[in-house]
Coordinates of C-alpha atoms in Angstrom, one line a residue:
X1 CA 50.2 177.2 149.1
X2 CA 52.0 180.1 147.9
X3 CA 51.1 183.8 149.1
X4 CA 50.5 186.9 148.1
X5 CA 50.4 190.4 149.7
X6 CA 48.1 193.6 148.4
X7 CA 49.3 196.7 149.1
X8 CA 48.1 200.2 148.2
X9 CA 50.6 202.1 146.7
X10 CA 51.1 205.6 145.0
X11 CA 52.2 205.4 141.3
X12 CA 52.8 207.0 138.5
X13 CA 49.8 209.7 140.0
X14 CA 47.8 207.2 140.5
X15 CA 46.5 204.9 143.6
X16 CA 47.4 200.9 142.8
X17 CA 47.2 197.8 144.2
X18 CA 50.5 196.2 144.0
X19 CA 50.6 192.1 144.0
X20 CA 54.0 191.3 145.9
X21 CA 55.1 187.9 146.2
X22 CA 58.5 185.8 146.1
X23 CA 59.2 185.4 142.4
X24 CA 57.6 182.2 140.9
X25 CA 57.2 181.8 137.1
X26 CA 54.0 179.9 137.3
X27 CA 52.7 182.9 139.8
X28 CA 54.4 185.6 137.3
X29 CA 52.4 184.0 134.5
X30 CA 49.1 184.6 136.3
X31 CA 49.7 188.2 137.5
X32 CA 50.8 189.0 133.7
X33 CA 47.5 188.3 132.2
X34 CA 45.6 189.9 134.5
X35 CA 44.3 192.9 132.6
X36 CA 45.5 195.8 133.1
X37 CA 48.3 194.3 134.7
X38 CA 52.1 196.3 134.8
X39 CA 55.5 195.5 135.8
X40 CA 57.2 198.4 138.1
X41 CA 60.5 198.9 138.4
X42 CA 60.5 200.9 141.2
X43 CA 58.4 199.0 143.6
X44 CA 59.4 195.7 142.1
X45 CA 56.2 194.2 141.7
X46 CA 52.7 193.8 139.8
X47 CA 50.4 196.3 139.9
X48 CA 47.1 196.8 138.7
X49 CA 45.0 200.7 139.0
X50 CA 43.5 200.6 142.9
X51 CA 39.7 200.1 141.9
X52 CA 37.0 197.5 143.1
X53 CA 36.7 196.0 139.8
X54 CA 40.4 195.2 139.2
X55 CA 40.6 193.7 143.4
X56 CA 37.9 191.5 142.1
X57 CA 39.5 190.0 138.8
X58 CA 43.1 189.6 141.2
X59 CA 40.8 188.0 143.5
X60 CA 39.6 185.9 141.3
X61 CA 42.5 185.1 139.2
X62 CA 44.6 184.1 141.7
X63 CA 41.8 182.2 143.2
X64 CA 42.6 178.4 144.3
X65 CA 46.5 179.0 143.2
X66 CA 47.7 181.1 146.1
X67 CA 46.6 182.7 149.3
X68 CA 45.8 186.2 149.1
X69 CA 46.7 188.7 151.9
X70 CA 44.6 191.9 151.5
X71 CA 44.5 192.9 155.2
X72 CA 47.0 195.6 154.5
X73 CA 44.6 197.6 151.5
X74 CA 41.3 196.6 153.9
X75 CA 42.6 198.6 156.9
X76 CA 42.5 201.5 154.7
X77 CA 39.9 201.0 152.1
X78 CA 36.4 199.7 153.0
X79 CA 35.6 196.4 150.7
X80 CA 32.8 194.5 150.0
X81 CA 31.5 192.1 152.7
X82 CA 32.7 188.9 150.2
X83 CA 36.0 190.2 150.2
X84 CA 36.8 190.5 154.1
X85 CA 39.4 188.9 155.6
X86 CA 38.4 186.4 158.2
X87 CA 38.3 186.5 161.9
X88 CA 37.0 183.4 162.7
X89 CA 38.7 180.6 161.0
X90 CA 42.0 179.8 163.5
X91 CA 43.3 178.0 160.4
X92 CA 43.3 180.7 158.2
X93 CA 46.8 181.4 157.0
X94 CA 46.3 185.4 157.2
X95 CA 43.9 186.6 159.8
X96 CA 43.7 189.7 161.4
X97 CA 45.6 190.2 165.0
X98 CA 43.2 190.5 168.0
X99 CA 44.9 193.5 170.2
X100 CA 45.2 192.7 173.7
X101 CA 46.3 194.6 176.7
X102 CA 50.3 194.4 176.5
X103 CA 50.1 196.5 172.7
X104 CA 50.6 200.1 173.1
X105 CA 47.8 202.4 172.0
X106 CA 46.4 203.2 168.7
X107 CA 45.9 206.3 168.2
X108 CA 43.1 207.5 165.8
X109 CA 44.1 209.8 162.9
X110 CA 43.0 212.8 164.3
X111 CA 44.4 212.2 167.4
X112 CA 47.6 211.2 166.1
X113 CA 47.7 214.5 164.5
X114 CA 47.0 216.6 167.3
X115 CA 50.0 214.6 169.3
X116 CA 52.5 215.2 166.4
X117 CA 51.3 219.0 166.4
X118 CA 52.1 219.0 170.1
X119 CA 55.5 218.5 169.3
X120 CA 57.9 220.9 167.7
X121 CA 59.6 219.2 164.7
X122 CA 62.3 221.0 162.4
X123 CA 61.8 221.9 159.0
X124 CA 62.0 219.6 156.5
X125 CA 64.1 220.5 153.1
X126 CA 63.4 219.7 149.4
X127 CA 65.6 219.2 146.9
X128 CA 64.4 219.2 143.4
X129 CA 66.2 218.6 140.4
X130 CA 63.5 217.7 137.8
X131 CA 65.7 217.4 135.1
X132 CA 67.6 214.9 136.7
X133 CA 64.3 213.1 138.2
X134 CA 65.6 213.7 141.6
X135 CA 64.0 214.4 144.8
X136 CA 65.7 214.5 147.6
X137 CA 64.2 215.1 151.1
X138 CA 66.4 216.1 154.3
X139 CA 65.1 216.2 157.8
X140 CA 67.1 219.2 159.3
X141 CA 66.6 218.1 163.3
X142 CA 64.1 215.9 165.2
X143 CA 61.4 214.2 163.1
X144 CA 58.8 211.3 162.8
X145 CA 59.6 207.9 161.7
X146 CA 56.0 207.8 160.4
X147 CA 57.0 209.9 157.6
X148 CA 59.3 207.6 156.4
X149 CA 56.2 205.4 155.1
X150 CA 54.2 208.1 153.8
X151 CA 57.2 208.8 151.8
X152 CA 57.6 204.9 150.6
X153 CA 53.7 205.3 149.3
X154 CA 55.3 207.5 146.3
X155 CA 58.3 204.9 145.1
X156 CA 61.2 203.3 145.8
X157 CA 62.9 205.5 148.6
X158 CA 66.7 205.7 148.6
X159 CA 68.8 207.0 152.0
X160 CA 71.9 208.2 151.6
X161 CA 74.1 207.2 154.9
X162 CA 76.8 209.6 154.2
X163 CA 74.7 213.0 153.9
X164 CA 71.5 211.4 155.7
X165 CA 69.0 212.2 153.2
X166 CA 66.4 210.1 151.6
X167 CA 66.0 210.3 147.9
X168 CA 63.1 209.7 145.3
X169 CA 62.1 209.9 142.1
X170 CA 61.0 213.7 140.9
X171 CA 57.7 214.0 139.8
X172 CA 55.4 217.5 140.3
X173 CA 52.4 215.8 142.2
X174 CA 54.9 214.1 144.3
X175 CA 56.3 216.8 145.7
X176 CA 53.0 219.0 146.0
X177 CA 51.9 215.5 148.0
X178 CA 54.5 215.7 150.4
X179 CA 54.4 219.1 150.6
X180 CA 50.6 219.3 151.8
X181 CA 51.4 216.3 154.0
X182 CA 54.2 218.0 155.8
X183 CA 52.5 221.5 156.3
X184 CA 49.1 219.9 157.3
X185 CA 51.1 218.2 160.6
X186 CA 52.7 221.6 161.7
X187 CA 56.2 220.7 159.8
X188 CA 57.7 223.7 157.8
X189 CA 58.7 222.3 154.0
X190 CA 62.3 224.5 152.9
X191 CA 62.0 223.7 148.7
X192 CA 65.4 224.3 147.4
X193 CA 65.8 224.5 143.7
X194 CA 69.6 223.9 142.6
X195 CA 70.8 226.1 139.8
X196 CA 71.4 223.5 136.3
X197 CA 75.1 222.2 136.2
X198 CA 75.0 221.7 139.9
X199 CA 76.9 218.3 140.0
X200 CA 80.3 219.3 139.3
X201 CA 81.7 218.0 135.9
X202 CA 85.8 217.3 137.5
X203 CA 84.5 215.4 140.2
X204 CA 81.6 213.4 137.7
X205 CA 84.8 212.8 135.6
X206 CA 86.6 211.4 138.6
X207 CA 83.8 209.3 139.8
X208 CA 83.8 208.2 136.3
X209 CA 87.7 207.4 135.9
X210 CA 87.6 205.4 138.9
X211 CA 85.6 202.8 137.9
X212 CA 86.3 203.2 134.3
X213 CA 90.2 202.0 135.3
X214 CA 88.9 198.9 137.0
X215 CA 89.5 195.7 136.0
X216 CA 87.1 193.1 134.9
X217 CA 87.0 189.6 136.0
X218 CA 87.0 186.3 133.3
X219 CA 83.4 186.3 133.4
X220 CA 82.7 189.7 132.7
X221 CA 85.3 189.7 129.6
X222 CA 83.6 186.8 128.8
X223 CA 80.1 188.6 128.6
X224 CA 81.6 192.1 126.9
X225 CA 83.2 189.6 123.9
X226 CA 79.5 187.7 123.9
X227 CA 78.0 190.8 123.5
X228 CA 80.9 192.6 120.7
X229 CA 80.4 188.9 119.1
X230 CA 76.4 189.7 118.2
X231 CA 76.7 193.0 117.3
X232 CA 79.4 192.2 114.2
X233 CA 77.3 189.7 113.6
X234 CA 73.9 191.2 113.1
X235 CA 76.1 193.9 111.1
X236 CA 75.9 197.2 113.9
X237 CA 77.7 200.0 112.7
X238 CA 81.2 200.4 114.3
X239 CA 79.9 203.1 116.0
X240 CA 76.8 201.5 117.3
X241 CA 78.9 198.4 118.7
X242 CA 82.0 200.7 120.7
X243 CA 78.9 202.5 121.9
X244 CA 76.9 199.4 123.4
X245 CA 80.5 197.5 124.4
X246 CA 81.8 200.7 126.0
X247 CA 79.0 200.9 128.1
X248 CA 78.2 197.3 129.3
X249 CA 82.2 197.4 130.2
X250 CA 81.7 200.3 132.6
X251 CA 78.3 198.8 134.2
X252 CA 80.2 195.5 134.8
X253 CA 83.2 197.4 136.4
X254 CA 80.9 199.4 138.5
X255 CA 80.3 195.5 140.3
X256 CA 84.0 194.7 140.1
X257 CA 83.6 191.8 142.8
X258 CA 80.0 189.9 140.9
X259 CA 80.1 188.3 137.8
X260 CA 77.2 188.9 135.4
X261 CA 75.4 186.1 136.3
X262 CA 74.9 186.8 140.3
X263 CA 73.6 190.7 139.3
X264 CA 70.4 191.5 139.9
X265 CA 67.5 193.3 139.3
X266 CA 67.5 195.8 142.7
X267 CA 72.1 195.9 141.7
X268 CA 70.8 197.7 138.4
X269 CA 68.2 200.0 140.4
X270 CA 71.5 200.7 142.7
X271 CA 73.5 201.3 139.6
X272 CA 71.6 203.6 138.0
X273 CA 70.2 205.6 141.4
X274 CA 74.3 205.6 142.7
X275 CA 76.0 206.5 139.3
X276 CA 73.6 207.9 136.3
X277 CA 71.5 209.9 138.7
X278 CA 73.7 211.2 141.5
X279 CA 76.2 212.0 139.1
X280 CA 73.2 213.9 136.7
X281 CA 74.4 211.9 133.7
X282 CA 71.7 212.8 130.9
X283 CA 68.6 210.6 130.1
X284 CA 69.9 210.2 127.0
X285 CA 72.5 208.7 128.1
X286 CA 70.9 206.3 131.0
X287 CA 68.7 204.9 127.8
X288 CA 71.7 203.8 126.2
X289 CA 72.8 202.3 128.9
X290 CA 69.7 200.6 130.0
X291 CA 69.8 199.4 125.8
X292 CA 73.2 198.1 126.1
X293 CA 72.4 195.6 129.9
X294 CA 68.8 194.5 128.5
X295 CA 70.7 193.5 125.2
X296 CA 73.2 191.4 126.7
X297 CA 70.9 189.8 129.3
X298 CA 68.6 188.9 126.4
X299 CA 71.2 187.2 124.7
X300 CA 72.9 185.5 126.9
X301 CA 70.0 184.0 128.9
X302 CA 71.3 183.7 132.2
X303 CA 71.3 185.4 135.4
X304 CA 69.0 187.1 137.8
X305 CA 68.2 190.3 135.7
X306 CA 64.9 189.7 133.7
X307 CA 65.7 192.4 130.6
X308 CA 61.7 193.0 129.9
X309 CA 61.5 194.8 133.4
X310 CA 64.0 197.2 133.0
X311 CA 62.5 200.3 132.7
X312 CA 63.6 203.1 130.5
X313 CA 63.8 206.6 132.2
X314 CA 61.2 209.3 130.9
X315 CA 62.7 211.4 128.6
X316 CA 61.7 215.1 127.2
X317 CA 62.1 215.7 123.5
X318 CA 63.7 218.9 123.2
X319 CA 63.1 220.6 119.7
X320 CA 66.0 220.8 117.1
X321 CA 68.1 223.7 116.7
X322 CA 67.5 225.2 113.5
X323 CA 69.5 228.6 111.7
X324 CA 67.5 230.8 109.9
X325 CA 67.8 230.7 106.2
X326 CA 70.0 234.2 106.5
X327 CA 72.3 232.5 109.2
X328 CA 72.7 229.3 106.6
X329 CA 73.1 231.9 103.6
X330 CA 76.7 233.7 106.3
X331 CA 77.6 230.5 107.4
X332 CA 77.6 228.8 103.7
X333 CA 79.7 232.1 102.3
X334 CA 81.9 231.7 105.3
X335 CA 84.3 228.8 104.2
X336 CA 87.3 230.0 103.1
X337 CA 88.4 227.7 100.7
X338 CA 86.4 225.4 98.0
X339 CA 86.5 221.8 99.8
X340 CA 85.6 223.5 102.9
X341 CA 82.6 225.2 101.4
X342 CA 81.5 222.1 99.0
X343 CA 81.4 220.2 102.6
X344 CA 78.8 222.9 103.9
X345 CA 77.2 223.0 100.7
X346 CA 75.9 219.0 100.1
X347 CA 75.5 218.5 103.9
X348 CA 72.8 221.4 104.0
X349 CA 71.1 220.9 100.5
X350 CA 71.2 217.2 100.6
X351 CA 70.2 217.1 104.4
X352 CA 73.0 214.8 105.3
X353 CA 74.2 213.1 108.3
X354 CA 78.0 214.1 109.2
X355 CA 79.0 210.2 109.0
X356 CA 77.1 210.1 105.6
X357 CA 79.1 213.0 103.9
X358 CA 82.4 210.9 104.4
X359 CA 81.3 208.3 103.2
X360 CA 80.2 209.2 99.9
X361 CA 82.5 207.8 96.8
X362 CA 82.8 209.6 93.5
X363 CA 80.9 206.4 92.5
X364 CA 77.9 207.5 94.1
X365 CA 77.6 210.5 91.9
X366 CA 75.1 210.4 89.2
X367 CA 75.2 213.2 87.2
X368 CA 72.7 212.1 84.6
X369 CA 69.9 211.1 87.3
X370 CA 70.9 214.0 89.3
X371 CA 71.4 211.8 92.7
X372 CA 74.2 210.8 94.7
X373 CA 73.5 207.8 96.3
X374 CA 74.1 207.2 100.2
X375 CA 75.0 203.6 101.2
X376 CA 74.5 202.2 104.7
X377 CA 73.1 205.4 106.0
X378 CA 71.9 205.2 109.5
X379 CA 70.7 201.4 110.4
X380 CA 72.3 200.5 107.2
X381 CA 69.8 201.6 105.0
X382 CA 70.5 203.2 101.8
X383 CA 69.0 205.6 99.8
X384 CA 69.1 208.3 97.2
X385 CA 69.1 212.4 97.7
X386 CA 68.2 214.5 94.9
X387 CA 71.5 217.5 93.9
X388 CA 70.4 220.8 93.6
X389 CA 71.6 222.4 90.1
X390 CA 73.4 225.1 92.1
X391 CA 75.7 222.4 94.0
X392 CA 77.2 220.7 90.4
X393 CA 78.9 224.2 89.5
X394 CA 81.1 223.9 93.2
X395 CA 81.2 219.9 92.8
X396 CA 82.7 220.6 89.5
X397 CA 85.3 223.4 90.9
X398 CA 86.6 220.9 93.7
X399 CA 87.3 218.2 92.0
X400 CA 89.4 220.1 89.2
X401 CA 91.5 221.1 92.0
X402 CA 92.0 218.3 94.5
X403 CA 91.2 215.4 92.4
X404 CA 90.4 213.1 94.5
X405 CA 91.0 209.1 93.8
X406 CA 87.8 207.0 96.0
X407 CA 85.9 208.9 98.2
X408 CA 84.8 212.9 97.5
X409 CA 86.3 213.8 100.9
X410 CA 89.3 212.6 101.5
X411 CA 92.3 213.7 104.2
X412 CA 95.6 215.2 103.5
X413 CA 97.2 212.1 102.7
X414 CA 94.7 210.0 101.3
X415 CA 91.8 208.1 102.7
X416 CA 88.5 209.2 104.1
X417 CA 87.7 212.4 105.5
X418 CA 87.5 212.3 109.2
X419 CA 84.6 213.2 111.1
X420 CA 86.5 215.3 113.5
X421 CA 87.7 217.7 110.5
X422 CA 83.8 218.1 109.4
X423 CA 83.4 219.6 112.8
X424 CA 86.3 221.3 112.9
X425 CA 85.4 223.0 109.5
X426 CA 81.7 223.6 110.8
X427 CA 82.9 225.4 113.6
X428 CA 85.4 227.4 111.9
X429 CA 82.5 228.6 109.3
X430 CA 80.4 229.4 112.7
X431 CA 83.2 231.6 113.8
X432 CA 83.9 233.1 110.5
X433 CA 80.0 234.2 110.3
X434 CA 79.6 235.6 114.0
X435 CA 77.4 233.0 115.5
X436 CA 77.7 232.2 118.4
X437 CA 75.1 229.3 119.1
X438 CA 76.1 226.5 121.1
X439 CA 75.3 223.8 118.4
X440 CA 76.3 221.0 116.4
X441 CA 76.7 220.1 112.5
X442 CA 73.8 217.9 112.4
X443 CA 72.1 221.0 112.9
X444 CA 72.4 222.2 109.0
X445 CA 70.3 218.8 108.6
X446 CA 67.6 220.1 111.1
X447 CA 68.1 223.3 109.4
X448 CA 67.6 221.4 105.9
X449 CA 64.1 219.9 106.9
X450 CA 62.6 222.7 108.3
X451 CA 63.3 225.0 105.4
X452 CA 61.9 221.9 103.4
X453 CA 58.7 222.0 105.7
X454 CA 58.2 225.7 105.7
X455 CA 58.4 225.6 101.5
X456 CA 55.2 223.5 101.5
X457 CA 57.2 220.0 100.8
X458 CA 54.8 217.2 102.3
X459 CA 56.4 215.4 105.8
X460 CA 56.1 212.4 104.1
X461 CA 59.0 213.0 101.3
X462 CA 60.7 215.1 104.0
X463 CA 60.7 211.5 105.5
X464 CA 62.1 209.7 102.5
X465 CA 64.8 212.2 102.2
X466 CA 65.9 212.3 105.9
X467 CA 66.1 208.2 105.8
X468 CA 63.3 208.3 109.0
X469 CA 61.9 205.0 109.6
X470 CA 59.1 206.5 110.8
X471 CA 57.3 209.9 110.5
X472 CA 57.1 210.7 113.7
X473 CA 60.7 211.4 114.0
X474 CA 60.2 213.8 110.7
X475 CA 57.0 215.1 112.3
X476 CA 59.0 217.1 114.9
X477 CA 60.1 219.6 112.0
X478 CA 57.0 220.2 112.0
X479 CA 56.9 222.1 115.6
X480 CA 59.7 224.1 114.6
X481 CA 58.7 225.4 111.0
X482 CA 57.5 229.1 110.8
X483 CA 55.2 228.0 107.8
X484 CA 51.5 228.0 110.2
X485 CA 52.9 230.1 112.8
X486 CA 53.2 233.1 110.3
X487 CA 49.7 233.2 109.4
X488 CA 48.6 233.3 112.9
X489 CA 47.5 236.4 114.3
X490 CA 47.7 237.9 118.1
X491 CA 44.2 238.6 120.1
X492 CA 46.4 242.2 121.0
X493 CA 45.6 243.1 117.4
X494 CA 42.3 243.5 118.2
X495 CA 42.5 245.2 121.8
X496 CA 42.2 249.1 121.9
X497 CA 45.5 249.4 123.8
X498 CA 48.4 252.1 123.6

């Protein structure tokens, strides 16, 4: 019959049970209807919240269809009578171990602690990077192996060979865990904070180049074109398709001597612990990748990475960077000639992506309804943006003097406008008006929707205007519009202070 081992494990600051066993489909199956039931990445296995209730439905779940080892969570956790392992059955596949003379001693837990205070251990160091989700502990001299397993009781647990630390994925109560463990055996805890930017940026490049110049083998060029193949066809954006090819390129270069197919699940672990986060590559950035390898694994249908347990790394949502309606007014005036300004102009008031500017034809103008029409917007949708009676006047001054033939913007010699030159004209405009704030055009769009949101305009049309799906990606205007924060008044007003 097939087994299966509980252990008690520490995740996601919580206590669990995880349910490890070799992979079976037919034992996967089970385990995945168990409610309450989740896949983790990092422990690579089943787990279910560490309560009596939930042991019980495993328990019974599992019951008849595989032998269940629970000696390891019993040790530690008292159970019910019904649900002790037994000692008397000399067939039982899993019974408990009688000691006899030749094992060494076991120390109680408060004996073990007074030996290991007995002894004089270095200081331990902690590394934090918490916006990389790194922790990284170092043992600076002699220490205990036993801390090695408290440490595996909060995740997967990395060692580094080359600078002998042991690495592990940032999270607060982890760290004031390990902390409290450490101090309450007699072991000093050294908590090092690097500065941001610590990673340096030649020698990420460099790691970078190195496996970027790689070659890839017939099957991986085989899985890249598979991959290129079903983005054309479901109709990606260019864009969207370099993006998701570019990326799957460099993750099969990164295993120059596998082919796709003999990758696995713990390789993409290694992959993303040995080159995202050592190398401080932003989360961002490790979702797109994660997107582009569960994409082509889902497609394809082959190998030993199962794309539904890939897990995407937690990611804050920084607020947009937004100008003041005086710093739009400067920057707007800035321009120094009329297609630079015009540019400006319909990106702000129309609340425009930078790839949505270009691609506007003088066909898409309609004077009468007032509208220009933007095709294949982001996710190819289309839609319409109302023109503000101010913007026709400069519309009607720019094409008098450049006439142009197809689209509004077009380059020196023809053709669309490039998105390099909107950039290039945004920043030259910053300049020009004395700011000096580290940001990018899409910001007059931010800039757009918050001025929208502070006039009163309901999210909901601020939606339809921005081409969200969804409202919650318009609702985060809301966090940065002055409009309620105005109104509300300090408790200091009403203190008697001087």
């Amino acid at each position: 019959m097939k087994k299966v081992f509980l252990t008690r494990i520490f995740h996601r600051e919580k206590w669990r049970y995880a349910i490890n066993f070799d992979y079976d489909p037919d034992l996967t199956g089970i385990v995945k209807d168990i409610i309450g039931a989740q896949y983790s990445s990092t422990h690579r296995c089943w787990c279910v919240d560490a309560t009596e209730e939930n042991l019980r439905l495993v328990l019974k779940s599992l019951s008849g269809k595989a032998l269940v080892d629970i000696s390891a969570i019993s040790l530690s956790n008292p159970l019910p009578p019904e649900m002790a392992p037994a000692k008397e059955k000399s067939n039982a596949v899993f019974r408990e171990v009688e000691r006899d003379d030749e094992e060494p001693e076991i120390l109680s837990p408060e004996s073990r602690d007074i030996s290991r205070r007995s002894l004089k251990f270095d200081p331990v160091e902690f590394r934090i990077s918490e916006e990389g989700g790194r922790f990284i502990i170092r043992f600076t001299g002699r220490y205990d192996k036993t801390w090695i397993d408290e440490m595996k009781t909060y995740g997967k647990v990395y060692y580094d060979k080359r600078h002998r630390e042991f690495l592990l994925t940032w999270s607060k109560i982890t760290v004031d865990s390990l902390s409290d463990y450490f101090s309450g055996i007699g072991v000093q805890v050294k908590i090092i904070r690097p500065k941001p930017g610590t990673v340096n940026r030649e020698l990420r490049k460099d790691f970078g180049d190195r496996v970027r110049t790689r070659e890839l083998n017939g099957t991986g060029l085989e899985a890249v074109a598979l991959l290129r193949s079903y983005l054309e066809d479901k109709r990606y954006s260019a864009r969207t398709v370099e993006t998701y090819v570019t990326l799957l390129e460099l993750f099969f270069k990164f295993f120059t001597d596998k082919n796709p197919d003999d990758i696995t699940q713990n390789d993409v672990a290694d992959f993303m612990n040995d080159f995202i986060i050592k190398n401080e590559f932003s989360a961002s950035y490790q979702n797109q990748m994660v997107s582009a390898i569960k994409l082509y694994y889902e497609i394809s249908g082959r190998g030993k990475v199962i794309p539904q347990f890939l897990e995407r790394p937690r990611r804050g949502r920084a607020l947009p960077k937004v100008f003041s309606k005086e710093e739009i007014t400067l920057i707007l005036n800035s321009a120094r000639n009329t297609k630079h300004k015009l540019l400006l102009w319909i990106i702000y008031s129309c609340g425009l992506r930078r790839s949505e500017v270009i691609n506007i034809r003088l066909d898409d103008i309609d004077r009468k309804r007032n509208i220009i029409h933007i095709r294949e917007g982001k996710g190819g949708v289309d839609r319409i943006v109302p023109v503000p009676d101010k913007l026709w006047q400069k519309l009607d001054e720019y094409v008098g003097s450049y006439s142009p033939k197809d689209y509004l913007f077009e380059g020196q010699y023809g053709g669309r406008y490039s998105s390099e030159s909107v950039y290039n004209v945004f920043k030259n405009a910053l300049s020009n008006a004395g700011i000096k704030k580290e940001v990018g055009v899409h910001s007059l769009r931010h800039s757009y929707a918050t001025h929208l949101h502070e006039n009163g305009l309901d999210i909901r049309y601020i939606q339809e205007l921005l081409g969200h799906k969804s409202t919650r990606t318009t609702e985060i205007y809301t966090h940065v519009s002055r409009r309620n924060l105005i109104s509300v008044r300090s408790p200091i007003e009403d203190l008697d202070v001087k």
